[in-house]
């Protein structure tokens, strides 16, 4: 089956966007910029993530994921990861005994959520002026880096990411979150590329993930969700956003998007940053919170 073509552009180098690029983002809710980062930049992040995993002792947290207290402890490990570098496993990584079923390098789903602040290699790339320029050209006046995720999408066991809007997880009033998703390896339909609903960002926020006394909960904000999960607005259908190494995809915070499981033999590694407008208050019931001594920061002034 042939999928509809998406509009794609070649990055300019300094991050400056043309009127056609801005128009595509306004229309579709996403913008694809090929060759935004060099193969060398991508290889450096892959190497750094690999080193972080090598230095991570899964035994320290395996008990968290396998103990009787599982959900409370897992929630705590996740809820306190907003200003830390933490490792999250694929859902089926553990045997009933609590041991990993395969090597840790092949078991980790993602690393989050403050690589961009705490790791020098990730921090340097995350704060390249070209990224700040993209965000500002697309309407984010005071971009602040709120969250980073290194996503492995492991061969064969890489799990799907169900359809969502990023504003569900990172709320400001008004909504300002913008995703910057960088392909570190080719992303194809075979290894679980992203899919998005063009124009879907013009719809409302459908859900909100909030922190409460008991941990976290998901609030339904409208009754628009269908039995299948998400409406297809204006006759639009989800389109695959295939990407080569170094492609940057910018995502509007209200754009419905998802990615499939990876049943192929190749990983689909990616690095995602989420920016918000730093002039807006950060709600206390967002799941992601940072300690006062580790404030979210923006881009260095040139
Ligand atoms: Fe997302």
Coordinates of C-alpha atoms and ligand atoms in Angstrom, one line a residue:
X1 CA 0.0 0.0 0.0
X2 CA 1.3 3.4 -0.9
X3 CA 1.2 6.0 1.8
X4 CA 0.5 9.6 1.1
X5 CA 3.6 11.7 0.5
X6 CA 4.6 14.2 3.2
X7 CA 6.2 17.6 2.6
X8 CA 9.9 17.5 3.4
X9 CA 12.6 20.1 3.3
X10 CA 16.4 20.2 3.4
X11 CA 17.7 22.1 6.4
X12 CA 19.5 25.4 5.8
X13 CA 22.3 24.8 8.3
X14 CA 21.7 27.8 10.6
X15 CA 18.1 26.8 11.5
X16 CA 16.6 29.7 9.7
X17 CA 13.2 28.7 8.1
X18 CA 11.7 29.8 4.8
X19 CA 8.1 31.0 4.5
X20 CA 7.3 27.6 2.8
X21 CA 8.6 25.7 5.8
X22 CA 6.6 27.8 8.2
X23 CA 3.5 27.4 6.1
X24 CA 4.0 23.6 6.1
X25 CA 4.2 23.6 9.9
X26 CA 1.1 25.7 10.2
X27 CA -0.8 23.5 7.8
X28 CA 0.3 20.1 8.9
X29 CA 1.4 20.5 12.5
X30 CA 4.8 19.1 11.8
X31 CA 7.8 20.0 9.8
X32 CA 10.4 17.6 8.4
X33 CA 13.9 19.0 7.9
X34 CA 16.3 16.5 6.3
X35 CA 20.0 16.7 7.0
X36 CA 19.6 19.0 10.0
X37 CA 22.4 17.3 11.9
X38 CA 25.4 15.6 10.4
X39 CA 26.1 11.8 10.5
X40 CA 29.0 12.6 12.9
X41 CA 26.7 14.4 15.3
X42 CA 24.3 11.5 15.2
X43 CA 27.1 9.0 15.8
X44 CA 28.3 11.0 18.7
X45 CA 24.9 10.7 20.4
X46 CA 24.6 7.0 19.7
X47 CA 28.1 6.5 21.2
X48 CA 27.3 8.6 24.3
X49 CA 24.0 6.7 24.9
X50 CA 25.8 3.5 24.6
X51 CA 28.4 4.6 27.2
X52 CA 25.6 5.7 29.6
X53 CA 24.0 2.3 29.3
X54 CA 27.3 0.6 29.8
X55 CA 27.7 2.5 33.1
X56 CA 24.2 1.7 34.3
X57 CA 23.8 -1.1 36.7
X58 CA 20.4 -2.6 36.1
X59 CA 20.5 -4.6 39.3
X60 CA 20.0 -1.4 41.2
X61 CA 16.6 -0.9 39.7
X62 CA 15.6 -4.4 38.6
X63 CA 14.2 -4.8 42.1
X64 CA 12.0 -1.7 41.5
X65 CA 10.4 -3.2 38.5
X66 CA 9.9 -6.7 39.8
X67 CA 9.0 -6.3 43.5
X68 CA 5.6 -6.8 45.0
X69 CA 5.3 -3.0 45.4
X70 CA 5.9 -2.6 41.7
X71 CA 3.5 0.2 40.7
X72 CA 4.3 2.6 43.6
X73 CA 8.1 2.2 43.2
X74 CA 8.0 2.4 39.4
X75 CA 5.9 5.5 39.7
X76 CA 8.5 7.0 42.1
X77 CA 11.4 6.2 39.8
X78 CA 9.5 7.8 36.9
X79 CA 8.1 10.7 38.8
X80 CA 11.5 11.8 40.1
X81 CA 13.2 11.5 36.7
X82 CA 12.3 15.0 35.5
X83 CA 15.7 16.4 36.4
X84 CA 17.7 13.1 36.3
X85 CA 19.1 10.6 33.8
X86 CA 17.2 7.4 34.3
X87 CA 16.7 4.2 32.3
X88 CA 13.4 2.7 31.4
X89 CA 13.0 -0.8 30.2
X90 CA 10.9 -2.4 27.5
X91 CA 7.7 -3.8 28.9
X92 CA 8.7 -7.4 28.5
X93 CA 12.4 -7.1 29.4
X94 CA 12.1 -9.0 32.7
X95 CA 11.5 -12.7 33.5
X96 CA 9.2 -13.5 36.4
X97 CA 12.3 -14.0 38.5
X98 CA 13.1 -10.3 38.1
X99 CA 16.2 -11.0 35.9
X100 CA 16.6 -9.4 32.5
X101 CA 15.7 -11.8 29.7
X102 CA 18.5 -10.5 27.5
X103 CA 21.4 -8.1 27.7
X104 CA 20.7 -4.7 29.2
X105 CA 21.8 -3.0 25.9
X106 CA 18.9 -4.7 24.2
X107 CA 16.4 -4.2 27.0
X108 CA 16.2 -0.5 27.5
X109 CA 13.3 1.4 25.9
X110 CA 14.5 4.9 26.7
X111 CA 16.7 7.2 28.8
X112 CA 15.0 10.3 30.3
X113 CA 14.4 13.1 31.1
X114 CA 17.3 15.6 31.7
X115 CA 20.0 14.4 29.4
X116 CA 20.1 17.8 27.9
X117 CA 21.1 19.3 31.2
X118 CA 23.2 16.7 32.9
X119 CA 25.2 15.1 30.1
X120 CA 27.8 17.3 28.4
X121 CA 27.5 15.6 24.9
X122 CA 23.7 15.8 24.9
X123 CA 23.7 19.3 26.4
X124 CA 26.0 20.7 23.7
X125 CA 23.9 19.3 20.8
X126 CA 20.6 20.2 22.5
X127 CA 21.6 23.9 22.8
X128 CA 22.8 24.4 19.3
X129 CA 21.6 27.9 18.3
X130 CA 20.1 26.4 15.1
X131 CA 17.5 24.5 17.2
X132 CA 16.6 27.6 19.1
X133 CA 16.2 29.5 15.8
X134 CA 13.8 26.8 14.5
X135 CA 11.7 27.0 17.7
X136 CA 11.6 30.8 17.5
X137 CA 10.7 30.9 13.8
X138 CA 7.8 28.6 14.6
X139 CA 6.4 30.9 17.3
X140 CA 8.1 29.9 20.5
X141 CA 9.3 33.3 21.7
X142 CA 11.3 32.1 24.8
X143 CA 12.2 28.5 24.1
X144 CA 13.2 26.5 27.2
X145 CA 14.3 22.9 27.2
X146 CA 12.0 21.0 29.5
X147 CA 12.5 17.4 28.6
X148 CA 14.8 15.0 26.7
X149 CA 14.4 11.4 25.8
X150 CA 16.8 9.0 24.1
X151 CA 14.6 6.4 22.4
X152 CA 16.1 3.0 21.4
X153 CA 13.2 1.3 19.6
X154 CA 15.1 -2.0 20.0
X155 CA 15.2 -4.6 17.2
X156 CA 12.3 -7.1 17.5
X157 CA 11.1 -6.0 20.9
X158 CA 10.8 -2.2 20.5
X159 CA 7.3 -1.4 21.8
X160 CA 4.7 0.8 20.0
X161 CA 4.0 4.3 21.3
X162 CA 0.2 4.8 21.3
X163 CA -1.3 7.8 19.7
X164 CA -1.0 10.9 21.9
X165 CA -0.5 14.7 21.9
X166 CA 2.6 15.9 23.7
X167 CA 0.6 18.6 25.4
X168 CA -1.1 15.8 27.4
X169 CA 2.2 15.4 29.2
X170 CA 3.7 18.9 29.2
X171 CA 1.0 21.5 29.8
X172 CA 1.3 25.3 29.9
X173 CA -1.4 27.8 29.7
X174 CA -1.8 28.5 26.8
X175 CA -0.3 25.3 25.3
X176 CA 3.2 25.9 24.1
X177 CA 5.0 22.6 24.0
X178 CA 6.9 21.8 20.8
X179 CA 8.7 18.6 20.0
X180 CA 12.1 18.3 18.3
X181 CA 12.6 14.7 17.2
X182 CA 16.0 13.8 15.7
X183 CA 16.5 10.5 13.8
X184 CA 19.9 9.1 14.7
X185 CA 19.3 6.1 12.5
X186 CA 17.0 5.6 9.5
X187 CA 13.4 5.4 10.6
X188 CA 11.2 3.4 8.3
X189 CA 7.8 1.7 8.4
X190 CA 9.6 -1.5 9.0
X191 CA 11.4 -0.4 12.2
X192 CA 8.7 1.7 13.7
X193 CA 8.8 5.2 12.3
X194 CA 6.5 7.9 13.6
X195 CA 3.0 8.4 12.1
X196 CA 1.1 11.7 12.4
X197 CA -2.3 13.1 11.5
X198 CA -1.7 16.1 9.2
X199 CA -3.7 19.1 10.5
X200 CA -4.7 17.3 13.6
X201 CA -3.0 20.0 15.7
X202 CA -6.1 22.2 15.0
X203 CA -8.2 20.0 17.3
X204 CA -8.5 20.3 21.0
X205 CA -6.4 18.7 23.7
X206 CA -8.1 15.4 24.4
X207 CA -6.3 14.1 27.5
X208 CA -4.2 15.4 30.3
X209 CA -1.7 13.4 32.4
X210 CA -1.5 14.9 35.9
X211 CA 0.4 14.4 39.1
X212 CA -1.8 13.9 42.2
X213 CA -1.4 12.7 45.8
X214 CA -1.6 9.1 44.6
X215 CA 1.0 9.4 41.8
X216 CA -0.4 10.2 38.4
X217 CA -3.7 9.9 36.6
X218 CA -5.0 10.5 33.0
X219 CA -7.9 12.9 32.7
X220 CA -10.2 12.7 29.7
X221 CA -10.9 16.3 28.6
X222 CA -13.5 15.7 25.8
X223 CA -15.7 12.9 24.6
X224 CA -14.1 13.1 21.1
X225 CA -12.0 10.0 21.6
X226 CA -13.6 7.2 19.5
X227 CA -13.7 3.5 20.3
X228 CA -10.6 3.2 18.1
X229 CA -8.9 5.9 20.1
X230 CA -8.5 8.9 17.9
X231 CA -10.7 10.7 15.4
X232 CA -9.6 11.3 11.8
X233 CA -10.3 14.9 11.2
X234 CA -11.3 16.5 7.9
X235 CA -10.8 13.2 6.1
X236 CA -7.1 13.1 6.9
X237 CA -5.4 9.9 7.6
X238 CA -2.2 9.1 9.5
X239 CA 0.9 9.5 7.4
X240 CA 4.3 7.8 8.0
X241 CA 7.1 10.2 8.7
X242 CA 10.1 8.2 7.4
X243 CA 13.4 9.8 8.2
X244 CA 17.1 9.4 7.3
X245 CA 19.9 9.8 9.8
X246 CA 20.1 13.5 10.8
X247 CA 16.5 14.4 9.9
X248 CA 14.8 16.7 12.4
X249 CA 11.0 16.5 12.8
X250 CA 9.3 19.4 14.6
X251 CA 6.0 18.5 16.2
X252 CA 3.2 20.9 17.4
X253 CA 2.2 20.0 20.9
X254 CA -1.4 19.3 19.9
X255 CA -0.5 17.0 16.9
X256 CA -1.7 13.4 17.3
X257 CA 1.2 11.1 16.6
X258 CA 2.3 7.6 17.3
X259 CA 4.9 5.0 16.3
X260 CA 4.6 1.3 15.6
X261 CA 6.4 -1.6 17.3
X262 CA 9.8 -2.6 15.8
X263 CA 9.7 -6.2 14.6
X264 CA 12.7 -5.8 12.3
X265 CA 16.3 -6.6 13.0
X266 CA 17.4 -3.0 13.0
X267 CA 17.1 -0.5 15.9
X268 CA 15.5 2.9 15.3
X269 CA 17.4 5.2 17.7
X270 CA 16.2 8.8 18.1
X271 CA 16.6 11.7 20.4
X272 CA 13.6 13.9 21.3
X273 CA 13.6 17.3 23.0
X274 CA 10.5 19.0 24.3
X275 CA 10.5 22.8 24.5
X276 CA 8.0 25.1 26.1
X277 CA 7.6 28.9 26.3
X278 CA 9.7 29.8 29.4
X279 CA 7.7 33.0 30.0
X280 CA 4.7 30.9 31.1
X281 CA 4.2 29.4 34.6
X282 CA 4.9 25.7 34.9
X283 CA 1.9 24.0 36.5
X284 CA 2.5 22.2 39.8
X285 CA 0.3 19.3 38.6
X286 CA 2.4 18.5 35.5
X287 CA 4.1 15.1 36.1
X288 CA 7.5 16.5 35.2
X289 CA 8.8 18.6 38.0
X290 CA 12.3 20.0 38.7
X291 CA 14.0 20.8 41.9
X292 CA 14.6 24.6 42.4
X293 CA 18.3 24.1 42.2
X294 CA 18.0 22.5 38.7
X295 CA 15.8 25.0 36.8
X296 CA 14.9 24.4 33.2
X297 CA 17.1 26.5 30.9
X298 CA 16.9 27.9 27.4
X299 CA 19.4 28.5 24.7
X300 CA 22.6 30.5 25.2
X301 CA 22.4 34.0 23.8
X302 CA 24.6 34.2 20.7
Ligands
LIG1 FE1 5.2 12.4 21.5

